[in-house]
Amino acid sequence: MMNLDFPNSKHDESRQGEALVLDKPVLKNNGRKLYIESYGCAMNFSDSEIVASILADQGFETTSDFKEADVIFINTCSIRENAEQRVRNRLKEFKVSKMRNPGMVVGVLGCMAERLKAKFLEEEKLVDVVVGPDAYRDLPNLIEQVDGGQKAVNVLLSREETYADISPVRLNSNGINAFVSIMRGCDNMCSFCVVPFTRGRERSRDAFSIVKECGDLFNAGYKEVTLLGQNVDSYKWTSEEGITMNFAGLLEFVALINPKLRVRFSTSHPKDITDEVLLTMKKYDNICKYIHLPIQSGNSRILELMNRTYDRAWYMNRIDAIRRILPGCAISTDVITGFCSETEEEHQETLSMMDYVQYDFAYMFMYSERPGTLAAKRYADDIPEEVKGRRLREIVDKQQAHSYKRLLEQIGQVQQVLIEKRSKKSELDYSGRSDKNATVVFPADDRFKPGDYVDVLIEKCTTATLIGKIIG
Ligand code: SAH
Ligand code: SF4
Ligand code: F3S
């Protein structure tokens, strides 16, 4: 629940830096092994699946051990300074392997690659190839270039690339939940954020290719898809016939694939989330009643400096709309504390907003200045670290109380749970998630297996987990 340095709400901290491997052998194996690990948001993890798919077509197998790899890729995140530091430290660990095997190709992919470009090659000598998020189709050529003894860089951003036609292979998949990118980039220019610089302009993917991918996943046994974008509410795609689809339309299109396919999405932007989206969620039982709606700050002056384009009153109005249209819907958020010039009173307004919403869950961060952003150019990063730290602690404490309260409220309810796996703590228990995205643990029952839906009576909870038993 407390998450101080996790880059994005769309992924669980346990997956950061995880080695990602294919669940099936590749055709036309070329005898070379790819090791790929990912940092950052779910979009980066989803991109790693596109990368693995492009290289699988070239005959690359995946390995979970970088020491035996011929190609090491690290798919990076730039969102906060510590995210970048983590990658730099990791590169040091690869150095030994590279010394032992000089023919090994080391590549940096993703947002740090895009931010630092060729500078990366100067700063980190062991890196051979630097590839930005829109240039993955070029990977086979770039690897060839490195094989020929040169360093290679492609960090061109695109206005069109959505990799729509590449049906990604799944990495480390449980065969139940999958992430599907519906758009790329971001046009919002929040003053603290590097994403518009590392991911480029916003573009939406062909709706039919999204529905096809989700349908194929369902046919392959998947039970839950999460539609991904930095700002899903601004999804907008026009077909060749001139038919335009917005996010509400896409959501409906995906929900109609099958009532047994659960649909989630992330991230919603407070300025753009419409009642139409909320009404679509209400109309379909298989669209999960859970919304991630990052507030960042509860104070209107700070929101203005952040260029979030909504204020406190607007955000509250959106929360009221969710409560009205979708009673009981879970809501989570992201908070940045200690943004440039934030006063104590303004910090108090973030705390009072948290009291107003009583979020089910939150990701909470200290402001980290990012080179090149509007905030870095215009405003001084003037809140001392210890003040940022103390404010963060107050926010985290409040959130823990709210998260616990939200779980306690669910005791006595019967909830539909999608079984995902055996519980980490006990082989005798199953673990899954409720519609509202809470983790639910309950005694395993041989009649059911991961991938099945079960009705669970919630009997008690810890501070982070609901505990119950299967009924009926
Ligand atoms: N597109 C999403 C957020 C993507 S980044 C949105 O607009 O809500 C995920 C989260 O990282 C952000 O919501 C923000 O809380 C945090 N974040 C982004 N830049 C940051 C920075 N410079 N310092 C601290 N946290 C940051
Ligand atoms: Fe960054 Fe703002 Fe875009 Fe989110 S909406 S990715 S915070 S610029
Ligand atoms: Fe990080 Fe890039 Fe995602 S900066 S949060 S990996 S879009």
PDB file of C-alpha atoms in Angstrom, residues 35 46 69 225 229-230 247 419 456:
ATOM      1  CA  TYR A  35      17.463 -11.681 -21.815  1.00  0.00           C
ATOM      2  CA  SER A  46       3.668  -4.394 -22.670  1.00  0.00           C
ATOM      3  CA  ALA A  69      22.370 -14.394 -22.822  1.00  0.00           C
ATOM      4  CA  VAL A 225      -7.618  -7.595 -20.076  1.00  0.00           C
ATOM      5  CA  GLY A 229      -2.712   4.354 -22.044  1.00  0.00           C
ATOM      6  CA  GLN A 230      -1.279   7.389 -20.266  1.00  0.00           C
ATOM      7  CA  PHE A 247     -12.914   5.590 -25.154  1.00  0.00           C
ATOM      8  CA  ILE A 419      -8.703 -16.998  -9.116  1.00  0.00           C
ATOM      9  CA  VAL A 456     -16.315 -15.610  -2.041  1.00  0.00           C
TER      10      VAL A 456
END
